[in-house]
Amino acid sequence: MSVDFLIKRAKEIQVVIDSNAPEIEKLDQEIGDGDHIFNMQRGIKLVIELEPIIKDLSMSKALNQIAMKVLSGIGGSSGALFGTLFMTMAKSSNIDKGVSYKKAIDMFTNGVEAVKERGKADVGEKTMMDVLIPVANCLKQGIKNDKNLKELMIETIETAEKGMLSTKNLLATKGRASFLGERSKGHIDPGARSSQLMIKTVCESILNC
Ligand code: ADP
Ligand code: MG
């Protein structure tokens, strides 16, 4: 994984999030305050705009810049949570002399663990963690079993989709949706949907390279 990889994926994610924007907006209007799509689009744009500043930086410095931008530039829960993800990834050891795919998975899964601690939400609470935690577990298991990378990416896409769909019938116990109580049931969580789309985009790029 290189800084160029990060920039390319951010651009692909922008296309996918933009093309699913009406759906994501509607989901947060149903169980939140409707700003999730705005937060995501703003965050992705800010990261892409960092390209001239980060393209020649080391991985740790580039990830640190991304984390700071996401933390300061995105409102809502997503800013703090995704900022934590990138900040944790930036702090990983030995990432400035090349990052293998195993190391990249290690960085990501440690980042998800930090997001879990930051937001204090676990699987089953109807948040993006219903996608991120199963995906991190799937990736960890794949590495442990020395699974072929392409097979692992297919499995990860499926795991993310399953996690996203599982949020539909859950009762929200974290975040704004929890204020709705039983009425939060019957709607997919917006953060779970955007996270699933981003994970799918990155995995598909790896599959196609
Ligand atoms: P806000 O809820 O502050 O308006 P966003 O609309 O950008 O922020 O993000 C909402 C998403 O954040 C939710 O759909 C959910 O997935 C996620 N979320 C909210 N609270 C938490 C939490 N404590 N832990 C993990 N994810 C959370
Ligand atoms: Mg919101």
mmCIF file with all atom_site columns, N, CA and C in Angstrom, residues 73-125:
data_model
loop_
_atom_site.group_PDB
_atom_site.id
_atom_site.type_symbol
_atom_site.label_atom_id
_atom_site.label_alt_id
_atom_site.label_comp_id
_atom_site.label_asym_id
_atom_site.label_entity_id
_atom_site.label_seq_id
_atom_site.pdbx_PDB_ins_code
_atom_site.Cartn_x
_atom_site.Cartn_y
_atom_site.Cartn_z
_atom_site.occupancy
_atom_site.B_iso_or_equiv
_atom_site.pdbx_formal_charge
_atom_site.auth_seq_id
_atom_site.auth_comp_id
_atom_site.auth_asym_id
_atom_site.auth_atom_id
_atom_site.pdbx_PDB_model_num
ATOM 1   N N  . GLY A 1 73  ? -12.430 18.612 9.730  1.00 0.00 ? 73  GLY A N  1
ATOM 2   C CA . GLY A 1 73  ? -13.301 19.067 8.644  1.00 0.00 ? 73  GLY A CA 1
ATOM 3   C C  . GLY A 1 73  ? -14.669 18.439 8.566  1.00 0.00 ? 73  GLY A C  1
ATOM 4   N N  . ILE A 1 74  ? -14.862 17.300 9.233  1.00 0.00 ? 74  ILE A N  1
ATOM 5   C CA . ILE A 1 74  ? -16.171 16.635 9.136  1.00 0.00 ? 74  ILE A CA 1
ATOM 6   C C  . ILE A 1 74  ? -16.918 16.791 10.441 1.00 0.00 ? 74  ILE A C  1
ATOM 7   N N  . GLY A 1 75  ? -18.151 17.168 10.325 1.00 0.00 ? 75  GLY A N  1
ATOM 8   C CA . GLY A 1 75  ? -18.977 17.277 11.532 1.00 0.00 ? 75  GLY A CA 1
ATOM 9   C C  . GLY A 1 75  ? -19.541 15.918 11.885 1.00 0.00 ? 75  GLY A C  1
ATOM 10  N N  . GLY A 1 76  ? -20.317 15.896 12.934 1.00 0.00 ? 76  GLY A N  1
ATOM 11  C CA . GLY A 1 76  ? -21.040 14.676 13.297 1.00 0.00 ? 76  GLY A CA 1
ATOM 12  C C  . GLY A 1 76  ? -20.152 13.590 13.863 1.00 0.00 ? 76  GLY A C  1
ATOM 13  N N  . SER A 1 77  ? -20.786 12.484 14.177 1.00 0.00 ? 77  SER A N  1
ATOM 14  C CA . SER A 1 77  ? -20.068 11.343 14.749 1.00 0.00 ? 77  SER A CA 1
ATOM 15  C C  . SER A 1 77  ? -19.024 10.829 13.768 1.00 0.00 ? 77  SER A C  1
ATOM 16  N N  . SER A 1 78  ? -19.357 10.871 12.489 1.00 0.00 ? 78  SER A N  1
ATOM 17  C CA . SER A 1 78  ? -18.450 10.265 11.498 1.00 0.00 ? 78  SER A CA 1
ATOM 18  C C  . SER A 1 78  ? -17.065 10.888 11.513 1.00 0.00 ? 78  SER A C  1
ATOM 19  N N  . GLY A 1 79  ? -16.968 12.211 11.723 1.00 0.00 ? 79  GLY A N  1
ATOM 20  C CA . GLY A 1 79  ? -15.663 12.879 11.726 1.00 0.00 ? 79  GLY A CA 1
ATOM 21  C C  . GLY A 1 79  ? -14.767 12.313 12.809 1.00 0.00 ? 79  GLY A C  1
ATOM 22  N N  . ALA A 1 80  ? -15.305 12.224 14.008 1.00 0.00 ? 80  ALA A N  1
ATOM 23  C CA . ALA A 1 80  ? -14.513 11.717 15.139 1.00 0.00 ? 80  ALA A CA 1
ATOM 24  C C  . ALA A 1 80  ? -14.157 10.244 14.927 1.00 0.00 ? 80  ALA A C  1
ATOM 25  N N  . LEU A 1 81  ? -15.105 9.481  14.391 1.00 0.00 ? 81  LEU A N  1
ATOM 26  C CA . LEU A 1 81  ? -14.877 8.044  14.259 1.00 0.00 ? 81  LEU A CA 1
ATOM 27  C C  . LEU A 1 81  ? -13.896 7.726  13.126 1.00 0.00 ? 81  LEU A C  1
ATOM 28  N N  . PHE A 1 82  ? -14.109 8.317  11.946 1.00 0.00 ? 82  PHE A N  1
ATOM 29  C CA . PHE A 1 82  ? -13.170 8.055  10.850 1.00 0.00 ? 82  PHE A CA 1
ATOM 30  C C  . PHE A 1 82  ? -11.813 8.720  11.113 1.00 0.00 ? 82  PHE A C  1
ATOM 31  N N  . GLY A 1 83  ? -11.827 9.852  11.824 1.00 0.00 ? 83  GLY A N  1
ATOM 32  C CA . GLY A 1 83  ? -10.564 10.494 12.212 1.00 0.00 ? 83  GLY A CA 1
ATOM 33  C C  . GLY A 1 83  ? -9.748  9.548  13.086 1.00 0.00 ? 83  GLY A C  1
ATOM 34  N N  . THR A 1 84  ? -10.420 8.894  14.024 1.00 0.00 ? 84  THR A N  1
ATOM 35  C CA . THR A 1 84  ? -9.758  7.920  14.903 1.00 0.00 ? 84  THR A CA 1
ATOM 36  C C  . THR A 1 84  ? -9.175  6.759  14.090 1.00 0.00 ? 84  THR A C  1
ATOM 37  N N  . LEU A 1 85  ? -9.926  6.317  13.087 1.00 0.00 ? 85  LEU A N  1
ATOM 38  C CA . LEU A 1 85  ? -9.446  5.212  12.238 1.00 0.00 ? 85  LEU A CA 1
ATOM 39  C C  . LEU A 1 85  ? -8.118  5.593  11.580 1.00 0.00 ? 85  LEU A C  1
ATOM 40  N N  . PHE A 1 86  ? -8.083  6.770  10.941 1.00 0.00 ? 86  PHE A N  1
ATOM 41  C CA . PHE A 1 86  ? -6.865  7.182  10.228 1.00 0.00 ? 86  PHE A CA 1
ATOM 42  C C  . PHE A 1 86  ? -5.727  7.526  11.191 1.00 0.00 ? 86  PHE A C  1
ATOM 43  N N  . MET A 1 87  ? -6.067  8.120  12.330 1.00 0.00 ? 87  MET A N  1
ATOM 44  C CA . MET A 1 87  ? -5.030  8.473  13.305 1.00 0.00 ? 87  MET A CA 1
ATOM 45  C C  . MET A 1 87  ? -4.338  7.214  13.818 1.00 0.00 ? 87  MET A C  1
ATOM 46  N N  . THR A 1 88  ? -5.123  6.186  14.091 1.00 0.00 ? 88  THR A N  1
ATOM 47  C CA . THR A 1 88  ? -4.552  4.925  14.574 1.00 0.00 ? 88  THR A CA 1
ATOM 48  C C  . THR A 1 88  ? -3.693  4.284  13.492 1.00 0.00 ? 88  THR A C  1
ATOM 49  N N  . MET A 1 89  ? -4.173  4.335  12.245 1.00 0.00 ? 89  MET A N  1
ATOM 50  C CA . MET A 1 89  ? -3.388  3.765  11.145 1.00 0.00 ? 89  MET A CA 1
ATOM 51  C C  . MET A 1 89  ? -2.056  4.515  11.006 1.00 0.00 ? 89  MET A C  1
ATOM 52  N N  . ALA A 1 90  ? -2.111  5.843  11.170 1.00 0.00 ? 90  ALA A N  1
ATOM 53  C CA . ALA A 1 90  ? -0.902  6.670  11.031 1.00 0.00 ? 90  ALA A CA 1
ATOM 54  C C  . ALA A 1 90  ? 0.138   6.315  12.088 1.00 0.00 ? 90  ALA A C  1
ATOM 55  N N  . LYS A 1 91  ? -0.339  5.889  13.250 1.00 0.00 ? 91  LYS A N  1
ATOM 56  C CA . LYS A 1 91  ? 0.588   5.601  14.358 1.00 0.00 ? 91  LYS A CA 1
ATOM 57  C C  . LYS A 1 91  ? 1.195   4.194  14.285 1.00 0.00 ? 91  LYS A C  1
ATOM 58  N N  . SER A 1 92  ? 0.813   3.406  13.283 1.00 0.00 ? 92  SER A N  1
ATOM 59  C CA . SER A 1 92  ? 1.352   2.043  13.178 1.00 0.00 ? 92  SER A CA 1
ATOM 60  C C  . SER A 1 92  ? 2.866   2.114  13.003 1.00 0.00 ? 92  SER A C  1
ATOM 61  N N  . SER A 1 93  ? 3.536   1.098  13.538 1.00 0.00 ? 93  SER A N  1
ATOM 62  C CA . SER A 1 93  ? 5.005   1.115  13.443 1.00 0.00 ? 93  SER A CA 1
ATOM 63  C C  . SER A 1 93  ? 5.487   0.564  12.097 1.00 0.00 ? 93  SER A C  1
ATOM 64  N N  . ASN A 1 94  ? 6.668   0.992  11.701 1.00 0.00 ? 94  ASN A N  1
ATOM 65  C CA . ASN A 1 94  ? 7.324   0.491  10.474 1.00 0.00 ? 94  ASN A CA 1
ATOM 66  C C  . ASN A 1 94  ? 6.454   0.555  9.221  1.00 0.00 ? 94  ASN A C  1
ATOM 67  N N  . ILE A 1 95  ? 5.916   1.712  8.919  1.00 0.00 ? 95  ILE A N  1
ATOM 68  C CA . ILE A 1 95  ? 5.083   1.796  7.709  1.00 0.00 ? 95  ILE A CA 1
ATOM 69  C C  . ILE A 1 95  ? 5.695   2.725  6.659  1.00 0.00 ? 95  ILE A C  1
ATOM 70  N N  . ASP A 1 96  ? 6.873   3.270  6.961  1.00 0.00 ? 96  ASP A N  1
ATOM 71  C CA . ASP A 1 96  ? 7.440   4.239  6.018  1.00 0.00 ? 96  ASP A CA 1
ATOM 72  C C  . ASP A 1 96  ? 8.402   3.626  5.007  1.00 0.00 ? 96  ASP A C  1
ATOM 73  N N  . LYS A 1 97  ? 8.617   2.319  5.135  1.00 0.00 ? 97  LYS A N  1
ATOM 74  C CA . LYS A 1 97  ? 9.504   1.684  4.132  1.00 0.00 ? 97  LYS A CA 1
ATOM 75  C C  . LYS A 1 97  ? 8.739   0.593  3.394  1.00 0.00 ? 97  LYS A C  1
ATOM 76  N N  . GLY A 1 98  ? 7.499   0.883  3.058  1.00 0.00 ? 98  GLY A N  1
ATOM 77  C CA . GLY A 1 98  ? 6.678   -0.088 2.342  1.00 0.00 ? 98  GLY A CA 1
ATOM 78  C C  . GLY A 1 98  ? 5.686   -0.752 3.273  1.00 0.00 ? 98  GLY A C  1
ATOM 79  N N  . VAL A 1 99  ? 4.462   -0.938 2.766  1.00 0.00 ? 99  VAL A N  1
ATOM 80  C CA . VAL A 1 99  ? 3.396   -1.566 3.559  1.00 0.00 ? 99  VAL A CA 1
ATOM 81  C C  . VAL A 1 99  ? 2.852   -2.757 2.770  1.00 0.00 ? 99  VAL A C  1
ATOM 82  N N  . SER A 1 100 ? 3.091   -3.960 3.295  1.00 0.00 ? 100 SER A N  1
ATOM 83  C CA . SER A 1 100 ? 2.580   -5.162 2.631  1.00 0.00 ? 100 SER A CA 1
ATOM 84  C C  . SER A 1 100 ? 1.073   -5.235 2.838  1.00 0.00 ? 100 SER A C  1
ATOM 85  N N  . TYR A 1 101 ? 0.399   -6.109 2.113  1.00 0.00 ? 101 TYR A N  1
ATOM 86  C CA . TYR A 1 101 ? -1.052  -6.165 2.304  1.00 0.00 ? 101 TYR A CA 1
ATOM 87  C C  . TYR A 1 101 ? -1.403  -6.697 3.697  1.00 0.00 ? 101 TYR A C  1
ATOM 88  N N  . LYS A 1 102 ? -0.525  -7.563 4.226  1.00 0.00 ? 102 LYS A N  1
ATOM 89  C CA . LYS A 1 102 ? -0.763  -8.063 5.595  1.00 0.00 ? 102 LYS A CA 1
ATOM 90  C C  . LYS A 1 102 ? -0.650  -6.931 6.602  1.00 0.00 ? 102 LYS A C  1
ATOM 91  N N  . LYS A 1 103 ? 0.348   -6.091 6.384  1.00 0.00 ? 103 LYS A N  1
ATOM 92  C CA . LYS A 1 103 ? 0.536   -4.946 7.291  1.00 0.00 ? 103 LYS A CA 1
ATOM 93  C C  . LYS A 1 103 ? -0.656  -3.983 7.154  1.00 0.00 ? 103 LYS A C  1
ATOM 94  N N  . ALA A 1 104 ? -1.105  -3.764 5.918  1.00 0.00 ? 104 ALA A N  1
ATOM 95  C CA . ALA A 1 104 ? -2.234  -2.852 5.693  1.00 0.00 ? 104 ALA A CA 1
ATOM 96  C C  . ALA A 1 104 ? -3.477  -3.367 6.423  1.00 0.00 ? 104 ALA A C  1
ATOM 97  N N  . ILE A 1 105 ? -3.684  -4.674 6.387  1.00 0.00 ? 105 ILE A N  1
ATOM 98  C CA . ILE A 1 105 ? -4.837  -5.268 7.072  1.00 0.00 ? 105 ILE A CA 1
ATOM 99  C C  . ILE A 1 105 ? -4.688  -5.104 8.588  1.00 0.00 ? 105 ILE A C  1
ATOM 100 N N  . ASP A 1 106 ? -3.471  -5.282 9.065  1.00 0.00 ? 106 ASP A N  1
ATOM 101 C CA . ASP A 1 106 ? -3.182  -5.108 10.486 1.00 0.00 ? 106 ASP A CA 1
ATOM 102 C C  . ASP A 1 106 ? -3.476  -3.665 10.924 1.00 0.00 ? 106 ASP A C  1
ATOM 103 N N  . MET A 1 107 ? -3.057  -2.721 10.088 1.00 0.00 ? 107 MET A N  1
ATOM 104 C CA . MET A 1 107 ? -3.292  -1.296 10.385 1.00 0.00 ? 107 MET A CA 1
ATOM 105 C C  . MET A 1 107 ? -4.789  -1.006 10.452 1.00 0.00 ? 107 MET A C  1
ATOM 106 N N  . PHE A 1 108 ? -5.504  -1.523 9.448  1.00 0.00 ? 108 PHE A N  1
ATOM 107 C CA . PHE A 1 108 ? -6.948  -1.270 9.377  1.00 0.00 ? 108 PHE A CA 1
ATOM 108 C C  . PHE A 1 108 ? -7.678  -1.893 10.565 1.00 0.00 ? 108 PHE A C  1
ATOM 109 N N  . THR A 1 109 ? -7.320  -3.134 10.896 1.00 0.00 ? 109 THR A N  1
ATOM 110 C CA . THR A 1 109 ? -8.050  -3.809 11.983 1.00 0.00 ? 109 THR A CA 1
ATOM 111 C C  . THR A 1 109 ? -7.749  -3.153 13.344 1.00 0.00 ? 109 THR A C  1
ATOM 112 N N  . ASN A 1 110 ? -6.522  -2.677 13.526 1.00 0.00 ? 110 ASN A N  1
ATOM 113 C CA . ASN A 1 110 ? -6.214  -1.924 14.763 1.00 0.00 ? 110 ASN A CA 1
ATOM 114 C C  . ASN A 1 110 ? -7.003  -0.619 14.785 1.00 0.00 ? 110 ASN A C  1
ATOM 115 N N  . GLY A 1 111 ? -7.167  -0.007 13.617 1.00 0.00 ? 111 GLY A N  1
ATOM 116 C CA . GLY A 1 111 ? -7.947  1.224  13.504 1.00 0.00 ? 111 GLY A CA 1
ATOM 117 C C  . GLY A 1 111 ? -9.404  0.986  13.892 1.00 0.00 ? 111 GLY A C  1
ATOM 118 N N  . VAL A 1 112 ? -9.957  -0.129 13.444 1.00 0.00 ? 112 VAL A N  1
ATOM 119 C CA . VAL A 1 112 ? -11.357 -0.453 13.772 1.00 0.00 ? 112 VAL A CA 1
ATOM 120 C C  . VAL A 1 112 ? -11.505 -0.664 15.284 1.00 0.00 ? 112 VAL A C  1
ATOM 121 N N  . GLU A 1 113 ? -10.520 -1.300 15.880 1.00 0.00 ? 113 GLU A N  1
ATOM 122 C CA . GLU A 1 113 ? -10.535 -1.512 17.338 1.00 0.00 ? 113 GLU A CA 1
ATOM 123 C C  . GLU A 1 113 ? -10.574 -0.165 18.073 1.00 0.00 ? 113 GLU A C  1
ATOM 124 N N  . ALA A 1 114 ? -9.797  0.784  17.567 1.00 0.00 ? 114 ALA A N  1
ATOM 125 C CA . ALA A 1 114 ? -9.767  2.125  18.195 1.00 0.00 ? 114 ALA A CA 1
ATOM 126 C C  . ALA A 1 114 ? -11.100 2.855  18.005 1.00 0.00 ? 114 ALA A C  1
ATOM 127 N N  . VAL A 1 115 ? -11.719 2.683  16.844 1.00 0.00 ? 115 VAL A N  1
ATOM 128 C CA . VAL A 1 115 ? -13.032 3.308  16.584 1.00 0.00 ? 115 VAL A CA 1
ATOM 129 C C  . VAL A 1 115 ? -14.070 2.721  17.541 1.00 0.00 ? 115 VAL A C  1
ATOM 130 N N  . LYS A 1 116 ? -13.947 1.418  17.757 1.00 0.00 ? 116 LYS A N  1
ATOM 131 C CA . LYS A 1 116 ? -14.873 0.728  18.673 1.00 0.00 ? 116 LYS A CA 1
ATOM 132 C C  . LYS A 1 116 ? -14.747 1.310  20.084 1.00 0.00 ? 116 LYS A C  1
ATOM 133 N N  . GLU A 1 117 ? -13.510 1.533  20.508 1.00 0.00 ? 117 GLU A N  1
ATOM 134 C CA . GLU A 1 117 ? -13.285 2.117  21.841 1.00 0.00 ? 117 GLU A CA 1
ATOM 135 C C  . GLU A 1 117 ? -13.778 3.558  21.912 1.00 0.00 ? 117 GLU A C  1
ATOM 136 N N  . ARG A 1 118 ? -13.541 4.293  20.830 1.00 0.00 ? 118 ARG A N  1
ATOM 137 C CA . ARG A 1 118 ? -13.928 5.713  20.799 1.00 0.00 ? 118 ARG A CA 1
ATOM 138 C C  . ARG A 1 118 ? -15.452 5.872  20.880 1.00 0.00 ? 118 ARG A C  1
ATOM 139 N N  . GLY A 1 119 ? -16.160 5.076  20.066 1.00 0.00 ? 119 GLY A N  1
ATOM 140 C CA . GLY A 1 119 ? -17.622 5.226  19.984 1.00 0.00 ? 119 GLY A CA 1
ATOM 141 C C  . GLY A 1 119 ? -18.381 4.362  20.980 1.00 0.00 ? 119 GLY A C  1
ATOM 142 N N  . LYS A 1 120 ? -17.663 3.429  21.606 1.00 0.00 ? 120 LYS A N  1
ATOM 143 C CA . LYS A 1 120 ? -18.263 2.517  22.583 1.00 0.00 ? 120 LYS A CA 1
ATOM 144 C C  . LYS A 1 120 ? -19.482 1.769  22.029 1.00 0.00 ? 120 LYS A C  1
ATOM 145 N N  . ALA A 1 121 ? -19.422 1.448  20.751 1.00 0.00 ? 121 ALA A N  1
ATOM 146 C CA . ALA A 1 121 ? -20.513 0.656  20.158 1.00 0.00 ? 121 ALA A CA 1
ATOM 147 C C  . ALA A 1 121 ? -19.948 -0.678 19.689 1.00 0.00 ? 121 ALA A C  1
ATOM 148 N N  . ASP A 1 122 ? -20.737 -1.719 19.897 1.00 0.00 ? 122 ASP A N  1
ATOM 149 C CA . ASP A 1 122 ? -20.317 -3.056 19.465 1.00 0.00 ? 122 ASP A CA 1
ATOM 150 C C  . ASP A 1 122 ? -21.284 -3.552 18.385 1.00 0.00 ? 122 ASP A C  1
ATOM 151 N N  . VAL A 1 123 ? -21.066 -4.756 17.912 1.00 0.00 ? 123 VAL A N  1
ATOM 152 C CA . VAL A 1 123 ? -21.963 -5.349 16.930 1.00 0.00 ? 123 VAL A CA 1
ATOM 153 C C  . VAL A 1 123 ? -23.364 -5.453 17.535 1.00 0.00 ? 123 VAL A C  1
ATOM 154 N N  . GLY A 1 124 ? -24.390 -5.153 16.746 1.00 0.00 ? 124 GLY A N  1
ATOM 155 C CA . GLY A 1 124 ? -25.768 -5.306 17.215 1.00 0.00 ? 124 GLY A CA 1
ATOM 156 C C  . GLY A 1 124 ? -26.392 -4.020 17.709 1.00 0.00 ? 124 GLY A C  1
ATOM 157 N N  . GLU A 1 125 ? -25.650 -2.885 17.609 1.00 0.00 ? 125 GLU A N  1
ATOM 158 C CA . GLU A 1 125 ? -26.201 -1.617 18.118 1.00 0.00 ? 125 GLU A CA 1
ATOM 159 C C  . GLU A 1 125 ? -26.677 -0.690 16.997 1.00 0.00 ? 125 GLU A C  1
#
